[in-house]
mmCIF file of C-alpha atoms in Angstrom:
data_model
loop_
_atom_site.group_PDB
_atom_site.id
_atom_site.type_symbol
_atom_site.label_atom_id
_atom_site.label_comp_id
_atom_site.label_asym_id
_atom_site.label_seq_id
_atom_site.Cartn_x
_atom_site.Cartn_y
_atom_site.Cartn_z
ATOM 1 C CA UNK A 1 0.000 0.000 0.000
ATOM 2 C CA UNK A 2 2.834 2.325 0.873
ATOM 3 C CA UNK A 3 4.635 1.626 -2.394
ATOM 4 C CA UNK A 4 1.471 2.215 -4.437
ATOM 5 C CA UNK A 5 0.895 5.620 -2.828
ATOM 6 C CA UNK A 6 4.538 6.521 -3.238
ATOM 7 C CA UNK A 7 4.534 5.652 -6.941
ATOM 8 C CA UNK A 8 1.270 7.467 -7.512
ATOM 9 C CA UNK A 9 2.579 10.618 -5.790
ATOM 10 C CA UNK A 10 5.785 10.367 -7.760
ATOM 11 C CA UNK A 11 3.833 10.021 -11.006
ATOM 12 C CA UNK A 12 1.729 13.136 -10.367
ATOM 13 C CA UNK A 13 4.787 15.084 -9.276
ATOM 14 C CA UNK A 14 6.616 14.225 -12.498
ATOM 15 C CA UNK A 15 3.497 14.970 -14.540
ATOM 16 C CA UNK A 16 3.209 18.416 -12.955
ATOM 17 C CA UNK A 17 6.889 19.190 -13.544
ATOM 18 C CA UNK A 18 6.550 18.265 -17.241
ATOM 19 C CA UNK A 19 3.479 20.486 -17.628
ATOM 20 C CA UNK A 20 5.254 23.422 -16.005
ATOM 21 C CA UNK A 21 8.282 22.895 -18.210
ATOM 22 C CA UNK A 22 6.124 22.909 -21.316
ATOM 23 C CA UNK A 23 3.986 25.863 -20.293
ATOM 24 C CA UNK A 24 6.673 28.487 -20.954
ATOM 25 C CA UNK A 25 7.600 27.347 -24.467
ATOM 26 C CA UNK A 26 3.958 26.787 -25.313
ATOM 27 C CA UNK A 27 3.057 30.375 -24.357
ATOM 28 C CA UNK A 28 6.021 31.746 -26.272
ATOM 29 C CA UNK A 29 5.102 29.703 -29.348
ATOM 30 C CA UNK A 30 1.550 31.008 -29.166
ATOM 31 C CA UNK A 31 2.811 34.602 -29.151
ATOM 32 C CA UNK A 32 5.392 34.026 -31.878
ATOM 33 C CA UNK A 33 2.877 32.237 -34.096
ATOM 34 C CA UNK A 34 0.337 35.042 -33.958
ATOM 35 C CA UNK A 35 -0.859 36.378 -37.298
ATOM 36 C CA UNK A 36 1.324 39.036 -38.877
ATOM 37 C CA UNK A 37 -0.650 42.273 -39.167
ATOM 38 C CA UNK A 38 -0.290 44.992 -41.789
ATOM 39 C CA UNK A 39 -1.933 48.408 -41.504
ATOM 40 C CA UNK A 40 -3.066 50.481 -44.501
ATOM 41 C CA UNK A 41 -3.874 54.173 -43.970
ATOM 42 C CA UNK A 42 -5.551 55.964 -46.856
ATOM 43 C CA UNK A 43 -5.529 59.545 -48.059
ATOM 44 C CA UNK A 44 -8.259 62.093 -47.495
ATOM 45 C CA UNK A 45 -6.800 65.375 -46.272
ATOM 46 C CA UNK A 46 -8.239 66.421 -42.910
ATOM 47 C CA UNK A 47 -10.484 63.336 -43.022
ATOM 48 C CA UNK A 48 -7.310 61.274 -42.640
ATOM 49 C CA UNK A 49 -6.854 62.528 -39.085
ATOM 50 C CA UNK A 50 -9.629 60.070 -38.145
ATOM 51 C CA UNK A 51 -6.973 57.379 -38.475
ATOM 52 C CA UNK A 52 -5.392 58.613 -35.245
ATOM 53 C CA UNK A 53 -8.556 57.432 -33.478
ATOM 54 C CA UNK A 54 -8.186 54.017 -35.096
ATOM 55 C CA UNK A 55 -4.624 53.800 -33.766
ATOM 56 C CA UNK A 56 -5.958 54.635 -30.309
ATOM 57 C CA UNK A 57 -8.299 51.660 -30.470
ATOM 58 C CA UNK A 58 -5.597 49.309 -31.765
ATOM 59 C CA UNK A 59 -3.402 50.297 -28.847
ATOM 60 C CA UNK A 60 -6.260 49.907 -26.374
ATOM 61 C CA UNK A 61 -6.994 46.403 -27.671
ATOM 62 C CA UNK A 62 -3.265 45.541 -27.743
ATOM 63 C CA UNK A 63 -3.314 44.780 -31.455
ATOM 64 C CA UNK A 64 0.279 44.636 -32.755
ATOM 65 C CA UNK A 65 1.172 46.345 -36.025
ATOM 66 C CA UNK A 66 3.984 44.745 -37.991
ATOM 67 C CA UNK A 67 4.125 47.134 -40.956
ATOM 68 C CA UNK A 68 2.412 50.266 -42.283
ATOM 69 C CA UNK A 69 1.763 51.702 -45.727
ATOM 70 C CA UNK A 70 0.135 55.106 -46.102
ATOM 71 C CA UNK A 71 -0.925 57.591 -48.742
ATOM 72 C CA UNK A 72 -1.200 61.376 -48.405
ATOM 73 C CA UNK A 73 -2.514 62.153 -44.885
ATOM 74 C CA UNK A 74 -2.329 58.424 -44.194
ATOM 75 C CA UNK A 75 1.388 58.577 -44.929
ATOM 76 C CA UNK A 76 1.763 61.339 -42.327
ATOM 77 C CA UNK A 77 -0.229 59.548 -39.621
ATOM 78 C CA UNK A 78 1.521 56.272 -40.445
ATOM 79 C CA UNK A 79 4.959 57.856 -40.670
ATOM 80 C CA UNK A 80 4.674 59.554 -37.298
ATOM 81 C CA UNK A 81 3.421 56.327 -35.706
ATOM 82 C CA UNK A 82 6.263 54.389 -37.336
ATOM 83 C CA UNK A 83 8.736 56.937 -35.963
ATOM 84 C CA UNK A 84 7.526 56.241 -32.424
ATOM 85 C CA UNK A 85 4.858 58.871 -31.775
ATOM 86 C CA UNK A 86 2.050 57.398 -29.677
ATOM 87 C CA UNK A 87 -1.655 57.816 -30.533
ATOM 88 C CA UNK A 88 -2.041 60.017 -27.443
ATOM 89 C CA UNK A 89 0.802 62.278 -28.557
ATOM 90 C CA UNK A 90 -0.643 62.368 -32.056
ATOM 91 C CA UNK A 91 -4.091 63.365 -30.774
ATOM 92 C CA UNK A 92 -2.601 66.245 -28.816
ATOM 93 C CA UNK A 93 -0.392 67.273 -31.739
ATOM 94 C CA UNK A 94 -3.087 67.452 -34.452
ATOM 95 C CA UNK A 95 -5.196 69.679 -32.213
ATOM 96 C CA UNK A 96 -2.247 71.907 -31.291
ATOM 97 C CA UNK A 97 -1.020 72.542 -34.846
ATOM 98 C CA UNK A 98 -1.803 75.915 -36.372
ATOM 99 C CA UNK A 99 -3.158 74.424 -39.600
ATOM 100 C CA UNK A 100 -3.780 77.745 -41.413
ATOM 101 C CA UNK A 101 -0.106 78.623 -40.831
ATOM 102 C CA UNK A 102 0.996 75.135 -41.929
ATOM 103 C CA UNK A 103 -0.737 75.643 -45.273
ATOM 104 C CA UNK A 104 0.908 78.960 -46.074
ATOM 105 C CA UNK A 105 4.397 79.689 -47.350
ATOM 106 C CA UNK A 106 6.912 81.690 -45.373
ATOM 107 C CA UNK A 107 6.548 83.832 -42.248
ATOM 108 C CA UNK A 108 3.524 85.941 -41.234
ATOM 109 C CA UNK A 109 3.100 88.980 -43.475
ATOM 110 C CA UNK A 110 4.025 91.327 -40.620
ATOM 111 C CA UNK A 111 7.505 89.740 -40.509
ATOM 112 C CA UNK A 112 8.170 90.080 -44.253
ATOM 113 C CA UNK A 113 10.667 92.597 -45.665
ATOM 114 C CA UNK A 114 9.043 95.695 -47.207
ATOM 115 C CA UNK A 115 10.185 94.730 -50.751
ATOM 116 C CA UNK A 116 8.461 91.347 -50.513
ATOM 117 C CA UNK A 117 5.230 92.919 -49.241
ATOM 118 C CA UNK A 118 5.195 95.246 -52.227
ATOM 119 C CA UNK A 119 5.712 92.326 -54.636
ATOM 120 C CA UNK A 120 2.841 90.415 -53.062
ATOM 121 C CA UNK A 121 0.526 93.397 -53.441
ATOM 122 C CA UNK A 122 1.226 93.429 -57.181
ATOM 123 C CA UNK A 123 1.088 89.642 -57.681
ATOM 124 C CA UNK A 124 -1.770 89.028 -55.224
ATOM 125 C CA UNK A 125 0.011 85.881 -54.026
ATOM 126 C CA UNK A 126 2.964 84.970 -51.832
ATOM 127 C CA UNK A 127 4.001 82.253 -54.274
ATOM 128 C CA UNK A 128 3.989 84.402 -57.360
ATOM 129 C CA UNK A 129 5.526 84.437 -60.786
ATOM 130 C CA UNK A 130 9.291 84.308 -60.921
ATOM 131 C CA UNK A 131 12.128 84.728 -63.412
ATOM 132 C CA UNK A 132 14.684 81.976 -63.908
ATOM 133 C CA UNK A 133 17.141 81.237 -66.719
ATOM 134 C CA UNK A 134 15.853 84.249 -68.619
ATOM 135 C CA UNK A 135 12.225 83.119 -68.683
ATOM 136 C CA UNK A 136 8.995 83.514 -66.776
ATOM 137 C CA UNK A 137 8.378 80.745 -64.249
ATOM 138 C CA UNK A 138 4.886 79.968 -62.981
ATOM 139 C CA UNK A 139 4.246 78.205 -59.662
ATOM 140 C CA UNK A 140 3.541 74.453 -59.753
ATOM 141 C CA UNK A 141 0.860 74.815 -57.084
ATOM 142 C CA UNK A 142 -0.908 77.405 -55.002
ATOM 143 C CA UNK A 143 1.627 76.594 -52.273
ATOM 144 C CA UNK A 144 5.222 75.390 -52.330
ATOM 145 C CA UNK A 145 4.598 73.651 -49.002
ATOM 146 C CA UNK A 146 7.342 75.541 -47.171
ATOM 147 C CA UNK A 147 5.670 75.576 -43.754
ATOM 148 C CA UNK A 148 4.171 72.109 -44.132
ATOM 149 C CA UNK A 149 7.590 70.565 -44.751
ATOM 150 C CA UNK A 150 9.121 72.427 -41.799
ATOM 151 C CA UNK A 151 6.274 71.160 -39.613
ATOM 152 C CA UNK A 152 6.805 67.568 -40.765
ATOM 153 C CA UNK A 153 10.539 67.853 -40.159
ATOM 154 C CA UNK A 154 9.916 69.052 -36.620
ATOM 155 C CA UNK A 155 7.436 66.241 -35.889
ATOM 156 C CA UNK A 156 9.676 63.574 -37.412
ATOM 157 C CA UNK A 157 12.852 64.834 -35.727
ATOM 158 C CA UNK A 158 13.236 61.665 -33.566
ATOM 159 C CA UNK A 159 13.705 59.719 -36.832
ATOM 160 C CA UNK A 160 15.834 62.353 -38.585
ATOM 161 C CA UNK A 161 18.885 60.099 -38.579
ATOM 162 C CA UNK A 162 17.082 57.078 -40.048
ATOM 163 C CA UNK A 163 17.217 56.725 -43.816
ATOM 164 C CA UNK A 164 16.010 53.110 -44.169
ATOM 165 C CA UNK A 165 12.277 52.984 -43.391
ATOM 166 C CA UNK A 166 12.581 49.315 -42.462
ATOM 167 C CA UNK A 167 14.564 50.494 -39.426
ATOM 168 C CA UNK A 168 11.837 52.731 -38.041
ATOM 169 C CA UNK A 169 9.963 51.419 -35.019
ATOM 170 C CA UNK A 170 7.481 49.906 -37.486
ATOM 171 C CA UNK A 171 8.550 49.151 -41.084
ATOM 172 C CA UNK A 172 6.893 51.804 -43.237
ATOM 173 C CA UNK A 173 6.182 52.874 -46.803
ATOM 174 C CA UNK A 174 4.772 56.118 -48.222
ATOM 175 C CA UNK A 175 3.082 56.241 -51.619
ATOM 176 C CA UNK A 176 3.393 59.102 -54.105
ATOM 177 C CA UNK A 177 2.663 59.482 -57.833
ATOM 178 C CA UNK A 178 5.216 59.997 -60.597
ATOM 179 C CA UNK A 179 3.825 62.918 -62.595
ATOM 180 C CA UNK A 180 5.779 61.901 -65.695
ATOM 181 C CA UNK A 181 4.283 58.395 -65.890
ATOM 182 C CA UNK A 182 1.190 58.409 -63.677
ATOM 183 C CA UNK A 183 2.530 55.358 -61.858
ATOM 184 C CA UNK A 184 2.615 55.029 -58.084
ATOM 185 C CA UNK A 185 5.999 55.357 -56.416
ATOM 186 C CA UNK A 186 6.694 53.521 -53.162
ATOM 187 C CA UNK A 187 9.057 55.462 -50.913
ATOM 188 C CA UNK A 188 11.062 53.181 -48.642
ATOM 189 C CA UNK A 189 14.134 55.250 -47.786
ATOM 190 C CA UNK A 190 15.430 58.790 -47.482
ATOM 191 C CA UNK A 191 14.269 61.592 -45.210
ATOM 192 C CA UNK A 192 10.987 60.632 -43.543
ATOM 193 C CA UNK A 193 9.569 64.168 -43.556
ATOM 194 C CA UNK A 194 10.286 64.590 -47.271
ATOM 195 C CA UNK A 195 8.619 61.246 -48.069
ATOM 196 C CA UNK A 196 5.489 62.288 -46.175
ATOM 197 C CA UNK A 197 5.486 65.692 -47.886
ATOM 198 C CA UNK A 198 5.828 64.080 -51.341
ATOM 199 C CA UNK A 199 2.962 61.705 -50.615
ATOM 200 C CA UNK A 200 0.776 64.678 -49.698
ATOM 201 C CA UNK A 201 1.453 66.884 -52.721
ATOM 202 C CA UNK A 202 -2.216 67.654 -53.363
ATOM 203 C CA UNK A 203 -2.652 68.411 -57.098
ATOM 204 C CA UNK A 204 -2.781 72.160 -57.904
ATOM 205 C CA UNK A 205 -2.811 72.994 -54.172
ATOM 206 C CA UNK A 206 0.686 71.887 -53.118
ATOM 207 C CA UNK A 207 3.637 71.892 -55.499
ATOM 208 C CA UNK A 208 5.030 68.468 -56.417
ATOM 209 C CA UNK A 209 8.319 67.347 -54.883
ATOM 210 C CA UNK A 210 11.541 66.599 -56.758
ATOM 211 C CA UNK A 211 12.932 63.399 -55.276
ATOM 212 C CA UNK A 212 15.471 60.960 -56.709
ATOM 213 C CA UNK A 213 15.081 62.380 -60.188
ATOM 214 C CA UNK A 214 11.280 62.134 -60.180
ATOM 215 C CA UNK A 215 8.590 64.786 -59.877
ATOM 216 C CA UNK A 216 6.226 63.389 -57.250
ATOM 217 C CA UNK A 217 2.619 64.351 -56.607
ATOM 218 C CA UNK A 218 -0.021 63.107 -54.165
ATOM 219 C CA UNK A 219 -0.160 59.328 -53.899
ATOM 220 C CA UNK A 220 -3.956 59.385 -53.873
ATOM 221 C CA UNK A 221 -3.987 59.947 -57.633
ATOM 222 C CA UNK A 222 -2.495 56.496 -58.258
ATOM 223 C CA UNK A 223 -2.997 54.435 -55.078
ATOM 224 C CA UNK A 224 -5.048 55.988 -52.299
ATOM 225 C CA UNK A 225 -5.472 52.790 -50.260
ATOM 226 C CA UNK A 226 -2.175 50.927 -50.775
ATOM 227 C CA UNK A 227 -3.182 47.385 -49.867
ATOM 228 C CA UNK A 228 -0.737 45.921 -52.392
ATOM 229 C CA UNK A 229 2.134 47.900 -50.863
ATOM 230 C CA UNK A 230 1.619 46.596 -47.321
ATOM 231 C CA UNK A 231 1.117 43.099 -48.701
ATOM 232 C CA UNK A 232 4.522 43.283 -50.345
ATOM 233 C CA UNK A 233 6.143 44.944 -47.328
ATOM 234 C CA UNK A 234 5.625 42.303 -44.649
ATOM 235 C CA UNK A 235 3.407 39.595 -46.201
ATOM 236 C CA UNK A 236 0.738 39.997 -43.494
ATOM 237 C CA UNK A 237 -1.765 37.299 -42.580
ATOM 238 C CA UNK A 238 -4.298 40.003 -41.732
ATOM 239 C CA UNK A 239 -4.582 43.489 -43.213
ATOM 240 C CA UNK A 240 -6.364 46.296 -41.377
ATOM 241 C CA UNK A 241 -7.434 49.000 -43.839
ATOM 242 C CA UNK A 242 -8.727 52.474 -43.016
ATOM 243 C CA UNK A 243 -10.490 54.188 -45.926
ATOM 244 C CA UNK A 244 -11.122 57.911 -45.394
ATOM 245 C CA UNK A 245 -11.437 58.980 -49.015
ATOM 246 C CA UNK A 246 -13.739 61.860 -49.933
ATOM 247 C CA UNK A 247 -16.982 61.117 -51.803
ATOM 248 C CA UNK A 248 -17.681 62.729 -55.167
ATOM 249 C CA UNK A 249 -19.197 66.197 -54.922
ATOM 250 C CA UNK A 250 -22.628 66.931 -56.462
ATOM 251 C CA UNK A 251 -22.771 69.050 -59.630
ATOM 252 C CA UNK A 252 -24.160 72.006 -57.647
ATOM 253 C CA UNK A 253 -20.826 72.343 -55.812
ATOM 254 C CA UNK A 254 -18.621 72.254 -58.921
ATOM 255 C CA UNK A 255 -18.520 76.003 -59.474
ATOM 256 C CA UNK A 256 -14.819 76.912 -59.413
ATOM 257 C CA UNK A 257 -11.504 75.851 -60.909
ATOM 258 C CA UNK A 258 -10.381 74.356 -57.614
ATOM 259 C CA UNK A 259 -13.616 72.413 -57.059
ATOM 260 C CA UNK A 260 -13.485 70.965 -60.572
ATOM 261 C CA UNK A 261 -9.802 70.036 -60.214
ATOM 262 C CA UNK A 262 -10.611 68.443 -56.877
ATOM 263 C CA UNK A 263 -13.448 66.449 -58.407
ATOM 264 C CA UNK A 264 -11.183 65.092 -61.144
ATOM 265 C CA UNK A 265 -8.675 64.022 -58.515
ATOM 266 C CA UNK A 266 -11.423 62.398 -56.438
ATOM 267 C CA UNK A 267 -12.632 60.403 -59.459
ATOM 268 C CA UNK A 268 -9.151 58.900 -59.844
ATOM 269 C CA UNK A 269 -8.873 58.333 -56.104
ATOM 270 C CA UNK A 270 -12.215 56.552 -55.769
ATOM 271 C CA UNK A 271 -11.497 54.261 -58.699
ATOM 272 C CA UNK A 272 -8.052 53.125 -57.587
ATOM 273 C CA UNK A 273 -9.271 52.693 -54.006
ATOM 274 C CA UNK A 274 -12.074 50.402 -55.153
ATOM 275 C CA UNK A 275 -9.580 48.280 -57.070
ATOM 276 C CA UNK A 276 -7.426 47.846 -53.976
ATOM 277 C CA UNK A 277 -10.332 47.085 -51.653
ATOM 278 C CA UNK A 278 -11.524 44.306 -53.979
ATOM 279 C CA UNK A 279 -8.330 42.382 -53.176
ATOM 280 C CA UNK A 280 -9.112 42.090 -49.448
ATOM 281 C CA UNK A 281 -9.823 38.630 -48.067
ATOM 282 C CA UNK A 282 -12.277 37.387 -45.459
ATOM 283 C CA UNK A 283 -9.674 37.607 -42.739
ATOM 284 C CA UNK A 284 -8.940 41.289 -43.458
ATOM 285 C CA UNK A 285 -10.660 44.172 -41.656
ATOM 286 C CA UNK A 286 -11.937 47.303 -43.413
ATOM 287 C CA UNK A 287 -12.671 50.364 -41.277
ATOM 288 C CA UNK A 288 -14.581 53.235 -42.914
ATOM 289 C CA UNK A 289 -15.144 56.154 -40.512
ATOM 290 C CA UNK A 290 -18.491 57.896 -40.926
ATOM 291 C CA UNK A 291 -17.078 61.357 -41.633
ATOM 292 C CA UNK A 292 -20.187 62.721 -43.371
ATOM 293 C CA UNK A 293 -19.763 66.482 -43.940
ATOM 294 C CA UNK A 294 -16.210 66.624 -42.597
ATOM 295 C CA UNK A 295 -14.334 67.786 -45.684
ATOM 296 C CA UNK A 296 -10.733 67.176 -46.678
ATOM 297 C CA UNK A 297 -9.991 70.804 -45.705
ATOM 298 C CA UNK A 298 -11.649 70.784 -42.262
ATOM 299 C CA UNK A 299 -8.426 70.700 -40.234
ATOM 300 C CA UNK A 300 -10.129 72.858 -37.602
ATOM 301 C CA UNK A 301 -12.231 69.781 -36.784
ATOM 302 C CA UNK A 302 -9.252 67.535 -36.029
ATOM 303 C CA UNK A 303 -10.501 66.550 -32.578
ATOM 304 C CA UNK A 304 -13.853 65.533 -34.023
ATOM 305 C CA UNK A 305 -12.138 63.472 -36.723
ATOM 306 C CA UNK A 306 -10.151 61.538 -34.103
ATOM 307 C CA UNK A 307 -13.351 60.771 -32.195
ATOM 308 C CA UNK A 308 -15.101 59.538 -35.353
ATOM 309 C CA UNK A 309 -12.145 57.307 -36.193
ATOM 310 C CA UNK A 310 -12.169 55.785 -32.717
ATOM 311 C CA UNK A 311 -15.911 55.102 -32.989
ATOM 312 C CA UNK A 312 -15.425 53.403 -36.365
ATOM 313 C CA UNK A 313 -12.769 51.121 -34.882
ATOM 314 C CA UNK A 314 -15.067 50.472 -31.906
ATOM 315 C CA UNK A 315 -17.653 49.153 -34.371
ATOM 316 C CA UNK A 316 -15.044 46.565 -35.416
ATOM 317 C CA UNK A 317 -14.088 45.658 -31.848
ATOM 318 C CA UNK A 318 -15.169 42.027 -32.177
ATOM 319 C CA UNK A 319 -13.001 41.421 -35.240
ATOM 320 C CA UNK A 320 -10.073 43.424 -33.854
ATOM 321 C CA UNK A 321 -10.230 41.680 -30.473
ATOM 322 C CA UNK A 322 -9.358 38.395 -32.162
ATOM 323 C CA UNK A 323 -5.963 39.934 -32.880
ATOM 324 C CA UNK A 324 -5.346 41.092 -29.289
ATOM 325 C CA UNK A 325 -2.263 39.982 -27.392
ATOM 326 C CA UNK A 326 -2.014 39.433 -23.672
ATOM 327 C CA UNK A 327 -0.639 42.441 -21.761
ATOM 328 C CA UNK A 328 2.726 40.705 -21.329
ATOM 329 C CA UNK A 329 2.973 39.675 -24.985
ATOM 330 C CA UNK A 330 2.003 43.164 -26.177
ATOM 331 C CA UNK A 331 4.626 44.785 -23.973
ATOM 332 C CA UNK A 332 7.186 42.328 -25.302
ATOM 333 C CA UNK A 333 6.145 43.270 -28.839
ATOM 334 C CA UNK A 334 6.647 46.980 -28.111
ATOM 335 C CA UNK A 335 9.940 46.345 -26.344
ATOM 336 C CA UNK A 336 11.256 44.491 -29.400
ATOM 337 C CA UNK A 337 10.893 47.581 -31.576
ATOM 338 C CA UNK A 338 14.003 49.685 -32.319
ATOM 339 C CA UNK A 339 14.717 52.390 -29.753
ATOM 340 C CA UNK A 340 13.211 55.814 -30.384
ATOM 341 C CA UNK A 341 15.531 58.796 -30.186
ATOM 342 C CA UNK A 342 14.391 60.825 -27.206
ATOM 343 C CA UNK A 343 16.872 63.683 -27.651
ATOM 344 C CA UNK A 344 15.002 65.965 -30.034
ATOM 345 C CA UNK A 345 17.606 68.712 -29.640
ATOM 346 C CA UNK A 346 20.947 67.319 -30.830
ATOM 347 C CA UNK A 347 24.027 69.501 -30.580
ATOM 348 C CA UNK A 348 24.973 70.881 -33.992
ATOM 349 C CA UNK A 349 28.664 70.378 -34.756
ATOM 350 C CA UNK A 350 28.792 71.974 -38.202
ATOM 351 C CA UNK A 351 26.620 73.886 -40.671
ATOM 352 C CA UNK A 352 26.633 73.446 -44.441
ATOM 353 C CA UNK A 353 24.635 75.691 -46.788
ATOM 354 C CA UNK A 354 23.404 74.690 -50.239
ATOM 355 C CA UNK A 355 22.516 77.892 -52.026
ATOM 356 C CA UNK A 356 21.768 78.616 -55.705
ATOM 357 C CA UNK A 357 20.663 82.259 -55.411
ATOM 358 C CA UNK A 358 22.362 85.632 -55.723
ATOM 359 C CA UNK A 359 22.719 85.839 -51.938
ATOM 360 C CA UNK A 360 26.004 84.914 -50.306
ATOM 361 C CA UNK A 361 26.201 81.967 -47.938
ATOM 362 C CA UNK A 362 27.308 84.361 -45.203
ATOM 363 C CA UNK A 363 24.097 86.397 -45.477
ATOM 364 C CA UNK A 364 22.054 83.225 -45.091
ATOM 365 C CA UNK A 365 24.144 81.930 -42.189
ATOM 366 C CA UNK A 366 23.740 85.247 -40.364
ATOM 367 C CA UNK A 367 19.968 84.816 -40.528
ATOM 368 C CA UNK A 368 20.104 81.283 -39.099
ATOM 369 C CA UNK A 369 21.071 82.192 -35.545
ATOM 370 C CA UNK A 370 22.311 78.629 -35.095
ATOM 371 C CA UNK A 371 25.843 78.227 -33.833
ATOM 372 C CA UNK A 372 28.022 75.094 -33.833
ATOM 373 C CA UNK A 373 28.205 73.639 -30.358
ATOM 374 C CA UNK A 374 24.635 74.640 -29.494
ATOM 375 C CA UNK A 375 21.638 72.276 -29.209
ATOM 376 C CA UNK A 376 19.136 72.477 -32.046
ATOM 377 C CA UNK A 377 15.981 74.460 -31.330
ATOM 378 C CA UNK A 378 13.503 73.289 -34.039
ATOM 379 C CA UNK A 379 10.959 76.057 -33.426
ATOM 380 C CA UNK A 380 13.613 78.774 -33.588
ATOM 381 C CA UNK A 381 15.199 77.186 -36.669
ATOM 382 C CA UNK A 382 11.826 77.099 -38.444
ATOM 383 C CA UNK A 383 11.344 80.817 -37.771
ATOM 384 C CA UNK A 384 14.825 81.554 -39.095
ATOM 385 C CA UNK A 385 14.262 79.523 -42.266
ATOM 386 C CA UNK A 386 10.944 81.223 -42.866
ATOM 387 C CA UNK A 387 12.570 84.632 -42.552
ATOM 388 C CA UNK A 388 15.125 83.574 -45.166
ATOM 389 C CA UNK A 389 12.275 82.319 -47.376
ATOM 390 C CA UNK A 390 10.532 85.653 -46.890
ATOM 391 C CA UNK A 391 13.494 87.491 -48.422
ATOM 392 C CA UNK A 392 11.966 86.509 -51.773
ATOM 393 C CA UNK A 393 14.934 84.747 -53.382
ATOM 394 C CA UNK A 394 13.913 81.152 -52.720
ATOM 395 C CA UNK A 395 11.115 78.830 -53.754
ATOM 396 C CA UNK A 396 11.792 76.733 -50.674
ATOM 397 C CA UNK A 397 14.136 76.797 -47.694
ATOM 398 C CA UNK A 398 14.538 73.591 -45.744
ATOM 399 C CA UNK A 399 17.108 71.588 -43.798
ATOM 400 C CA UNK A 400 18.255 68.094 -42.960
ATOM 401 C CA UNK A 401 20.396 66.576 -40.233
ATOM 402 C CA UNK A 402 23.397 64.453 -41.218
ATOM 403 C CA UNK A 403 25.834 62.307 -39.279
ATOM 404 C CA UNK A 404 29.458 62.389 -40.428
ATOM 405 C CA UNK A 405 32.298 60.820 -38.467
ATOM 406 C CA UNK A 406 30.290 60.894 -35.277
ATOM 407 C CA UNK A 407 29.314 64.545 -35.654
ATOM 408 C CA UNK A 408 25.886 66.051 -36.338
ATOM 409 C CA UNK A 409 25.598 68.526 -39.162
ATOM 410 C CA UNK A 410 22.830 70.902 -40.204
#
């Protein structure tokens, strides 16, 4: 009797030890074998800010994101998230931004030199007609995007030193359109802010961007919901798509050059988006925020857009919850991402000026008020660059940070 009890106790003890030994690897395997998830963020101007609310819900449900592809405003929301900005930070940022200032060129009129003010009175625009190479040069858009690019550079500063978008916290792609061919261009490297700006080169409103020998316009013209791009990027098992595209306007609203140009762009956008959405499978999740009368220009309603996006993701809670990780697994997923640069004010070791105007480099450097050995102040630098832009000799004034032999250059 004693031996039987002893053997039985020994058996259960060994059985328990084996179960405990297997439990750890089994849990790890479950986490590692989770479905790979790709996120697609579409274009739509101010409507695209709703995608911040979707990111809030994904974070709340602990849904991991393995790669992101975005177009136009979706490229900005996706790029900032990929650079390490949290949904909470993004929500605060989009409501803090002075959007009217972001969509103008140069400094406030009160800060402009007298000569430039006089020119603007004659031309009725701050982006006017110019002379180059002995000929008249017309603007490529109502805006060059001077302030928008400076804003994007400031927001993306933590990723300023990263040139390979696979090395961001989340692998990322931005989509633009090659104006010479009409084909979509997938941006996977370079300066993050410039890629986002190129993707959001709204036709006739924002001038296209010269990048790698191509003239790039808004990605929405060729691929507004880049499902195929995210599919190629990380071969996801599940794709979460957010479609915030604008609907076609009724004929009664097509009463100006801008409204007609916008309608033509929307026709192209709607068609290519439909083609992409048709490729989704049963396992994929499509989120379409109910933005109703919130137009692509309603940046003053950013907070409302975030709320609508969150509500749209809430409607998909059941499907999204199937992708949730345990708290421990989700934290492990976040911890495995590349570190985010927390020092947004690196010390500048040297300054290099690229200048093709009549002004001397010394005149420009005197306006910068940035000295080697001092930490970078992005807000102050933006003001300085805008003052240089306001001198009237430049189409655009921008900057980049470079690392050379362990030193940071501006």
